[in-house]
Coordinates of C-alpha atoms in Angstrom, one line a residue:
M1 CA -50.2 33.1 -110.8
R2 CA -52.4 33.7 -113.9
V3 CA -56.0 34.1 -112.9
C4 CA -58.3 34.0 -115.8
T5 CA -61.8 35.4 -115.7
A6 CA -64.7 36.4 -118.0
H7 CA -67.0 39.4 -117.9
F8 CA -70.2 38.2 -116.1
E9 CA -72.0 40.9 -114.1
P10 CA -72.4 41.2 -111.2
L11 CA -70.0 38.4 -110.4
V12 CA -67.2 39.7 -112.6
T13 CA -66.8 43.1 -114.3
C14 CA -63.8 43.4 -116.7
S15 CA -62.7 47.0 -117.2
N16 CA -59.9 45.9 -119.5
A17 CA -57.7 42.9 -120.3
T18 CA -56.0 42.9 -116.9
T19 CA -58.4 44.8 -114.6
A20 CA -61.5 43.2 -113.0
S21 CA -63.9 43.7 -110.1
G22 CA -67.0 42.1 -108.7
Y23 CA -68.0 39.5 -106.2
H24 CA -65.8 36.6 -107.3
I25 CA -62.8 38.9 -107.9
E26 CA -63.0 40.3 -104.4
L27 CA -63.6 36.8 -102.9
F28 CA -60.4 35.6 -104.7
R29 CA -58.4 38.5 -103.3
R30 CA -59.6 37.7 -99.7
A31 CA -58.7 34.0 -100.2
A32 CA -55.3 34.8 -101.8
E33 CA -54.5 37.1 -98.9
D34 CA -55.2 34.3 -96.4
L35 CA -53.0 32.0 -98.5
N36 CA -50.2 34.6 -98.7
I37 CA -50.4 34.7 -102.5
V38 CA -49.4 38.2 -103.6
N39 CA -48.0 37.5 -107.0
Y40 CA -51.0 37.1 -109.3
E41 CA -52.5 38.9 -112.3
F42 CA -56.0 38.8 -113.9
H43 CA -56.6 38.0 -117.5
C44 CA -60.0 38.8 -118.9
L45 CA -60.8 36.4 -121.7
P46 CA -64.0 35.3 -123.5
F47 CA -65.7 32.6 -121.4
G48 CA -65.3 29.9 -124.0
E49 CA -61.6 30.6 -124.5
M50 CA -61.0 30.5 -120.7
M51 CA -62.7 27.1 -120.3
S52 CA -61.0 25.6 -123.4
D53 CA -57.6 26.6 -122.0
L54 CA -58.3 25.1 -118.6
L55 CA -59.5 21.8 -120.3
V56 CA -56.2 21.4 -122.1
G57 CA -54.1 21.9 -119.0
G58 CA -53.9 25.6 -118.5
E59 CA -51.5 27.1 -121.0
K60 CA -52.7 30.6 -120.3
C61 CA -54.6 30.1 -117.0
D62 CA -53.6 28.6 -113.7
M63 CA -57.1 28.9 -112.4
G64 CA -60.5 30.3 -113.5
V65 CA -62.6 32.7 -111.5
G66 CA -66.1 34.1 -112.1
G67 CA -69.5 32.6 -112.7
I68 CA -68.3 29.0 -113.4
T69 CA -70.9 26.4 -112.6
I70 CA -69.9 23.2 -111.1
T71 CA -71.3 20.5 -113.4
T72 CA -70.9 16.7 -113.8
Q73 CA -69.8 17.2 -117.4
R74 CA -67.0 19.5 -116.4
L75 CA -65.8 17.2 -113.6
K76 CA -65.7 14.3 -116.0
A77 CA -63.6 16.4 -118.4
G78 CA -60.9 16.6 -115.8
L79 CA -61.5 20.0 -114.3
H80 CA -61.3 20.5 -110.5
F81 CA -63.5 22.8 -108.5
S82 CA -63.0 24.5 -105.1
F83 CA -65.5 24.6 -102.3
P84 CA -68.7 26.4 -103.7
T85 CA -68.3 30.1 -103.8
Y86 CA -71.9 31.0 -104.4
R87 CA -75.3 29.2 -104.3
G88 CA -77.0 30.2 -107.6
S89 CA -80.1 29.1 -109.6
L90 CA -81.7 29.7 -112.9
G91 CA -83.6 33.0 -113.3
V92 CA -86.4 33.6 -115.7
L93 CA -86.6 36.8 -117.8
V94 CA -89.8 37.8 -119.5
R95 CA -91.2 40.7 -121.5
G96 CA -94.0 42.7 -120.1
Q97 CA -95.4 46.1 -119.2
V98 CA -96.4 47.7 -115.9
N99 CA -100.1 47.4 -115.2
E100 CA -101.3 50.9 -114.4
G101 CA -104.6 49.6 -113.0
S102 CA -108.2 50.2 -114.0
T103 CA -111.5 51.4 -112.6
W104 CA -112.2 47.9 -111.3
S105 CA -108.8 47.1 -109.9
F106 CA -110.2 46.9 -106.4
L107 CA -111.8 43.6 -107.4
N108 CA -108.4 42.0 -108.2
P109 CA -107.5 40.7 -104.7
L110 CA -110.3 38.1 -104.9
H111 CA -111.0 35.7 -107.8
W112 CA -114.4 36.0 -109.4
S113 CA -115.3 32.6 -107.9
V114 CA -114.9 34.1 -104.4
W115 CA -117.0 37.1 -105.2
L116 CA -119.7 34.9 -106.7
A117 CA -119.7 32.6 -103.6
M118 CA -119.9 35.6 -101.3
A119 CA -122.9 37.0 -103.3
L120 CA -124.8 33.7 -103.2
T121 CA -124.0 33.1 -99.6
S122 CA -125.3 36.6 -98.6
L123 CA -128.6 35.7 -100.2
V124 CA -128.9 32.1 -99.1
I125 CA -128.0 32.5 -95.5
P126 CA -130.7 35.0 -94.6
V127 CA -133.3 32.6 -96.0
I128 CA -132.0 29.8 -93.9
V129 CA -131.8 32.1 -90.8
F130 CA -135.4 33.3 -91.4
I131 CA -136.7 29.7 -91.6
I132 CA -134.7 28.4 -88.7
E133 CA -135.6 31.3 -86.5
S134 CA -139.3 30.9 -87.1
L135 CA -139.4 27.1 -86.8
S136 CA -137.3 27.3 -83.6
C137 CA -139.3 30.0 -81.9
H138 CA -142.8 29.4 -83.3
G139 CA -142.9 26.0 -84.9
F140 CA -144.4 27.5 -88.1
I141 CA -143.9 30.3 -90.6
H142 CA -146.6 32.9 -90.8
K143 CA -147.5 33.6 -94.5
Q144 CA -147.5 37.3 -94.0
D145 CA -143.9 37.3 -92.6
W146 CA -142.3 35.9 -95.8
S147 CA -142.0 39.2 -97.7
R148 CA -141.2 41.6 -94.9
G149 CA -139.1 39.1 -92.8
L150 CA -137.0 38.0 -95.7
K151 CA -136.3 41.6 -96.8
Q152 CA -135.1 42.4 -93.3
A153 CA -133.0 39.3 -93.0
I154 CA -131.3 39.9 -96.4
W155 CA -130.6 43.5 -95.3
D156 CA -129.0 42.3 -92.1
S157 CA -126.9 39.8 -94.1
L158 CA -125.6 42.5 -96.4
V159 CA -124.7 44.9 -93.6
T160 CA -123.0 42.0 -91.8
L161 CA -121.0 41.3 -95.0
L162 CA -119.9 45.0 -95.0
N163 CA -119.1 44.9 -91.3
F164 CA -121.8 47.5 -90.6
G165 CA -124.2 45.5 -88.5
N166 CA -125.4 42.0 -87.6
F167 CA -128.4 39.7 -87.5
T168 CA -131.1 40.0 -84.9
V169 CA -131.9 36.5 -83.8
H170 CA -133.3 34.9 -80.7
S171 CA -133.1 31.1 -81.1
Q172 CA -129.9 29.2 -80.4
E173 CA -130.1 27.4 -83.7
A174 CA -130.2 30.6 -85.7
R175 CA -127.3 32.0 -83.6
I176 CA -125.1 29.0 -84.5
I177 CA -125.6 29.9 -88.2
V178 CA -125.0 33.6 -87.6
V179 CA -121.7 32.8 -85.8
G180 CA -120.5 30.6 -88.7
Y181 CA -121.5 33.3 -91.2
G182 CA -119.8 36.0 -89.1
F183 CA -116.6 33.9 -89.0
L184 CA -116.7 33.5 -92.8
V185 CA -117.2 37.3 -93.2
L186 CA -114.3 38.1 -90.8
I187 CA -111.8 35.9 -92.6
L188 CA -112.9 37.2 -96.1
I189 CA -112.7 40.8 -95.1
N190 CA -109.2 40.4 -93.6
T191 CA -108.0 38.4 -96.6
Y192 CA -109.3 41.0 -99.0
V193 CA -107.6 43.8 -97.1
A194 CA -104.3 42.0 -96.9
N195 CA -104.2 41.0 -100.6
L196 CA -105.4 44.5 -101.6
A197 CA -102.4 46.0 -99.8
A198 CA -100.1 43.6 -101.7
F199 CA -101.7 44.6 -105.0
L200 CA -101.3 48.3 -104.3
T201 CA -97.7 48.2 -102.9
I202 CA -96.1 45.7 -105.3
T203 CA -95.6 46.5 -109.0
N204 CA -98.1 44.5 -111.1
I205 CA -96.7 43.4 -114.4
E206 CA -98.8 42.4 -117.4
S207 CA -97.2 39.3 -118.8
S208 CA -98.4 36.0 -120.1
I209 CA -95.9 34.3 -117.7
K210 CA -96.4 35.0 -114.0
S211 CA -94.5 32.0 -112.5
V212 CA -92.4 29.1 -113.4
E213 CA -95.5 26.9 -113.6
D214 CA -96.5 28.9 -116.7
L215 CA -93.4 27.9 -118.6
S216 CA -94.7 24.6 -119.7
G217 CA -95.6 24.6 -123.4
R218 CA -94.0 28.0 -124.0
K219 CA -91.2 28.8 -126.4
I220 CA -88.1 29.2 -124.2
V221 CA -84.5 30.3 -125.0
A222 CA -81.9 29.2 -122.5
G223 CA -78.2 28.7 -121.9
G224 CA -77.1 25.4 -123.6
V225 CA -75.4 24.1 -120.5
Y226 CA -78.8 24.1 -118.7
E227 CA -80.9 22.4 -121.4
T228 CA -80.7 19.0 -119.7
R229 CA -81.6 20.4 -116.3
L230 CA -84.7 22.1 -117.7
R231 CA -85.8 19.0 -119.6
T232 CA -86.0 17.1 -116.3
Q233 CA -88.4 19.8 -115.1
R234 CA -90.6 19.3 -118.2
I235 CA -89.5 22.7 -119.7
H236 CA -88.8 22.4 -123.4
V237 CA -86.0 24.7 -124.6
S238 CA -86.6 25.9 -128.2
R239 CA -83.3 27.6 -128.6
T240 CA -79.9 27.5 -126.8
F241 CA -77.0 29.9 -126.7
T242 CA -73.5 30.0 -125.2
S243 CA -72.1 32.4 -122.7
A244 CA -70.4 34.4 -125.5
Q245 CA -73.8 34.7 -127.3
K246 CA -75.9 35.8 -124.3
D247 CA -75.7 39.5 -124.9
D248 CA -76.8 39.2 -128.6
E249 CA -79.5 36.8 -127.6
V250 CA -80.9 39.3 -125.1
E251 CA -81.2 41.9 -127.9
L252 CA -83.1 39.5 -130.1
F253 CA -85.4 38.6 -127.1
K254 CA -86.2 42.2 -126.4
K255 CA -87.6 42.9 -129.9
P256 CA -91.4 43.1 -129.9
G257 CA -91.6 40.5 -132.7
S258 CA -89.6 37.9 -130.9
N259 CA -91.1 34.4 -131.0
Y260 CA -89.8 33.5 -127.6
D261 CA -91.8 33.9 -124.3
A262 CA -89.0 33.7 -121.8
L263 CA -85.2 33.6 -121.4
I264 CA -83.5 31.4 -118.8
Y265 CA -80.0 31.8 -117.5
D266 CA -78.0 32.3 -114.3
E267 CA -80.1 34.2 -111.7
P268 CA -77.4 36.8 -110.7
W269 CA -77.0 37.8 -114.4
V270 CA -80.7 37.8 -115.1
T271 CA -81.5 39.9 -112.0
H272 CA -78.8 42.3 -112.9
L273 CA -80.0 42.6 -116.5
G274 CA -83.6 43.1 -115.4
A275 CA -82.6 45.9 -113.0
K276 CA -80.9 47.8 -115.8
D277 CA -83.4 47.3 -118.7
C278 CA -86.9 48.7 -118.1
T279 CA -88.4 46.5 -120.8
L280 CA -87.5 43.2 -119.1
F281 CA -88.9 41.7 -115.9
V282 CA -87.7 38.9 -113.6
L283 CA -90.0 36.3 -112.2
G284 CA -90.0 36.0 -108.4
D285 CA -89.2 32.3 -108.3
T286 CA -86.2 30.5 -109.8
L287 CA -85.3 27.1 -111.1
S288 CA -82.7 24.3 -110.5
P289 CA -80.3 25.5 -107.8
F290 CA -76.6 25.0 -108.5
D291 CA -73.2 26.1 -107.2
Y292 CA -70.4 28.2 -108.6
G293 CA -66.8 27.5 -107.8
F294 CA -63.2 28.4 -108.6
V295 CA -61.9 26.0 -111.3
F296 CA -58.5 24.5 -111.8
P297 CA -57.0 22.5 -114.6
N298 CA -56.1 18.8 -114.1
G299 CA -53.0 18.4 -111.9
S300 CA -53.8 21.3 -109.5
K301 CA -55.0 19.2 -106.6
S302 CA -52.9 20.8 -103.9
I303 CA -53.8 24.4 -104.7
E304 CA -57.5 23.4 -105.1
E305 CA -57.5 22.0 -101.6
D306 CA -55.8 25.1 -100.2
F307 CA -58.4 27.4 -101.7
S308 CA -61.3 25.2 -100.6
R309 CA -60.0 25.3 -97.0
V310 CA -59.8 29.1 -97.0
L311 CA -63.2 29.4 -98.7
V312 CA -64.8 27.4 -95.9
A313 CA -63.3 29.7 -93.4
L314 CA -64.5 32.8 -95.3
Q315 CA -68.0 31.3 -95.3
E316 CA -67.9 30.6 -91.6
N317 CA -66.7 34.1 -90.6
G318 CA -69.4 35.9 -92.8
T319 CA -67.1 37.3 -95.4
M320 CA -69.0 35.6 -98.3
T321 CA -72.3 37.0 -97.0
E322 CA -70.7 40.5 -96.7
L323 CA -69.5 40.3 -100.3
E324 CA -72.8 39.0 -101.6
E325 CA -74.6 42.0 -100.1
A326 CA -72.1 44.4 -101.5
Y327 CA -71.9 43.1 -105.1
V328 CA -74.8 40.7 -105.8
S329 CA -77.8 41.6 -103.7
I330 CA -77.5 45.3 -104.6
Q331 CA -80.3 46.4 -106.9
L332 CA -79.8 49.0 -109.6
R333 CA -82.4 51.7 -109.8
D334 CA -82.2 52.8 -113.4
C335 CA -86.0 52.2 -113.7
P336 CA -88.6 54.2 -111.8
I337 CA -90.3 51.0 -110.5
D338 CA -89.4 47.8 -108.7
K339 CA -88.4 45.6 -111.6
E340 CA -89.6 42.2 -110.4
V341 CA -92.7 40.4 -111.4
S342 CA -94.9 40.0 -108.4
D343 CA -96.4 36.5 -107.8
T344 CA -99.3 38.1 -105.8
Q345 CA -102.4 36.5 -107.2
A346 CA -106.1 36.7 -106.6
V347 CA -107.4 34.4 -103.9
H348 CA -109.4 31.6 -105.5
F349 CA -112.5 29.8 -104.0
R350 CA -110.4 26.6 -103.6
H351 CA -108.3 28.5 -101.1
M352 CA -111.3 29.5 -99.0
V353 CA -113.6 26.5 -99.4
G354 CA -112.9 25.5 -95.7
L355 CA -114.9 28.6 -94.6
W356 CA -118.0 27.3 -96.4
I357 CA -117.5 23.9 -94.9
I358 CA -117.5 25.4 -91.4
L359 CA -120.7 27.3 -92.3
G360 CA -122.3 24.1 -93.6
V361 CA -121.5 22.4 -90.4
C362 CA -123.2 25.2 -88.5
V363 CA -126.3 24.9 -90.6
A364 CA -126.3 21.1 -90.0
M365 CA -126.0 21.6 -86.3
S366 CA -129.0 24.0 -86.4
L367 CA -131.1 21.5 -88.3
V368 CA -130.3 18.9 -85.7
G369 CA -131.4 21.3 -83.0
I370 CA -134.7 22.0 -84.9
F371 CA -135.3 18.3 -85.2
M372 CA -134.8 17.7 -81.5
K373 CA -137.2 20.6 -80.7
W374 CA -139.7 19.1 -83.0
V375 CA -139.5 15.7 -81.3
K376 CA -139.9 17.5 -77.9
R377 CA -143.0 19.3 -79.1
V378 CA -144.5 16.1 -80.5
R379 CA -143.9 14.3 -77.2
K380 CA -145.4 17.2 -75.2
A381 CA -148.5 17.3 -77.5
R382 CA -149.0 13.6 -77.0
H383 CA -148.6 13.9 -73.2
E384 CA -151.2 16.8 -73.1
D385 CA -153.6 14.7 -75.2
A386 CA -153.2 11.8 -72.8
N387 CA -153.8 14.1 -69.8
P388 CA -156.7 16.4 -70.7
G389 CA -156.7 17.9 -67.2
L390 CA -153.1 19.1 -67.7
K391 CA -153.1 22.6 -69.2
R392 CA -150.2 24.9 -69.9
S393 CA -149.8 28.3 -71.5
K394 CA -147.3 28.6 -74.3
T395 CA -145.6 31.9 -75.1
I396 CA -144.7 32.8 -78.7
V397 CA -141.9 35.3 -78.9
E398 CA -142.3 38.0 -81.5
T399 CA -139.0 37.9 -83.4
A400 CA -137.4 40.6 -85.7
Y401 CA -138.3 38.8 -88.9
H402 CA -141.7 37.4 -87.8
P403 CA -144.0 40.2 -86.5
H404 CA -147.2 38.4 -87.4
A405 CA -146.3 35.3 -85.4
V406 CA -148.5 35.8 -82.2
K407 CA -149.6 33.7 -79.3
K408 CA -151.5 30.7 -80.6
R409 CA -153.2 29.3 -77.6
E410 CA -153.5 29.9 -73.9
L411 CA -154.6 27.0 -71.7
K412 CA -155.0 27.1 -68.0
T413 CA -154.3 24.2 -65.6
E414 CA -155.5 23.3 -62.2
K415 CA -152.2 21.7 -61.3
L416 CA -149.7 24.3 -62.6
G417 CA -149.6 28.0 -61.7
A418 CA -148.7 30.8 -64.1
S419 CA -145.1 30.5 -62.9
D420 CA -144.9 27.0 -64.3
S421 CA -146.0 27.9 -67.8
D422 CA -144.3 26.2 -70.7
P423 CA -141.2 28.4 -71.5
S424 CA -140.5 29.7 -75.0
F425 CA -137.7 28.1 -76.9
C426 CA -136.3 31.6 -77.7
I427 CA -134.7 34.3 -75.6
Q428 CA -137.1 37.1 -75.6
H429 CA -134.7 39.8 -74.3
G430 CA -131.6 38.9 -76.3
F431 CA -128.7 37.4 -74.4
G432 CA -130.2 38.1 -70.9
Q433 CA -131.8 40.8 -68.7
S434 CA -131.0 44.4 -69.5
F435 CA -129.4 46.5 -66.8
S436 CA -132.6 48.4 -66.1
E437 CA -134.5 45.1 -65.5
F438 CA -131.7 43.9 -63.2
Q439 CA -131.7 47.2 -61.3
T440 CA -135.5 47.1 -60.8
S441 CA -135.3 43.5 -59.5
V442 CA -132.6 44.4 -57.0
N443 CA -134.5 47.5 -55.8
S444 CA -137.6 45.4 -55.2
Q445 CA -135.7 42.9 -53.1
L446 CA -134.1 45.7 -51.0
R447 CA -137.5 47.2 -50.3
D448 CA -138.8 43.8 -49.1
L449 CA -135.7 43.4 -46.9
R450 CA -136.3 46.9 -45.4
D451 CA -139.9 46.1 -44.6
D452 CA -138.8 42.9 -42.9
M453 CA -136.2 44.7 -40.9
H454 CA -138.7 47.3 -39.7
M455 CA -141.0 44.5 -38.5
L456 CA -138.1 42.9 -36.6
L457 CA -137.2 46.2 -35.0
D458 CA -140.8 46.8 -33.8
R459 CA -140.8 43.4 -32.2
I460 CA -137.5 44.1 -30.4
D461 CA -138.8 47.4 -29.1
A462 CA -141.9 45.8 -27.8
A463 CA -139.8 43.3 -25.9
G464 CA -137.7 46.1 -24.3
S465 CA -134.4 45.2 -26.0
P466 CA -131.4 47.7 -26.2
N467 CA -131.8 50.6 -28.6
I468 CA -130.8 49.7 -32.2
P469 CA -130.1 52.4 -34.8
A470 CA -132.9 53.2 -37.1
M471 CA -133.3 51.1 -40.3
N472 CA -133.2 54.1 -42.5
S473 CA -129.5 54.6 -41.6
V474 CA -128.7 51.1 -42.6
A475 CA -130.8 50.4 -45.8
G476 CA -131.3 54.0 -46.9
K477 CA -134.4 55.9 -47.0
D478 CA -135.9 54.3 -50.0
G479 CA -133.8 51.2 -50.3
V480 CA -132.9 52.1 -53.9
V481 CA -129.6 51.3 -55.5

């Protein structure tokens, strides 16, 4: 059997006219072995000559092996293809240089729009918190608190942004905003750290083309057989070349004065070339998936079916995957860096706008809470005006940002005692009692219990009841926890 092939690394490597190796060559050998075909020889020909011979009926070739794309045009011309031997696509080769970084490279993980939004938020939120906290706790803003209070609030906002501290607020409305702001800071910090790690660990290439989306409107050189495919994806091809011309076209493309921005051809070949040449870089994404196959001239239906059946079996038992890893997936390391253009990009504001929406909802909830408190205060004031004899004392909590807001009025009532005074709308001691306050309360209750037990024991002794152990042995000498 005359097996024709063409040099097309890494799928086929022709050492001479009759010796070849590579993914497709080894795959053919495995298939021939399963079909008990032992009498065959390879003929390395130019790709165009091989395809022309197969189209006229195979005067030199009984079949073709190596990087032959299954296309409608070739099927219409009378060629027959086996079951697909490799799932390929179009790779994009660009010129560029390694970005060594700069003094301000640490800003790259986030787009300038995110940095600007963060800066504005860190200045606006403390103003909102300052106002909400004062209105919620005091119902007014003392004029002497604006300067000092806003400075402290802005400072707390900045240290929160740097994960060094937090706001000191007492009202529930202000806490809602602080929680929303804290969530925004949490996500932004983790996003920055993750993207910074990607920027530091992946080679960053300076090129005018970072992804396939950048190909529109650029001058592209590509294999002629793929021009129609690329046109359907709105990529204009300025120049085409044949398989025999690809090596010469690469040399022209590499020249600094080249007018072309990208070269598009079969992904295995593009990746292999990019790994060998340190002046060329491969985009991370590809275009237009397609299949390779073994090709047969017209009238070879029987042998085509035999090879297809065996190739299906080789795919199912993992042989194809094994050969791909051995011949195609292997990366050459002639260059000192990872030769692939990273698609890692700065995070834009549009990617994170949801965080600001959540923060806006928190602010809206706080405003609703302030409005409800205002309504409650108005109703209470009207009730007190309608009942002059009803007097209450109102406590104004001194908050972190409002040291000049003090108690405004103290009214006493005949009907309500001090324990029934109007409670503050703020939590004076943070989230609840401190441990020392709790301990003091418990000790006081234990002392009262001890005194009651002593009184009960005195009454029992006076009545002549059986002896009961002393209280000190039960409650402790001082009753202190």
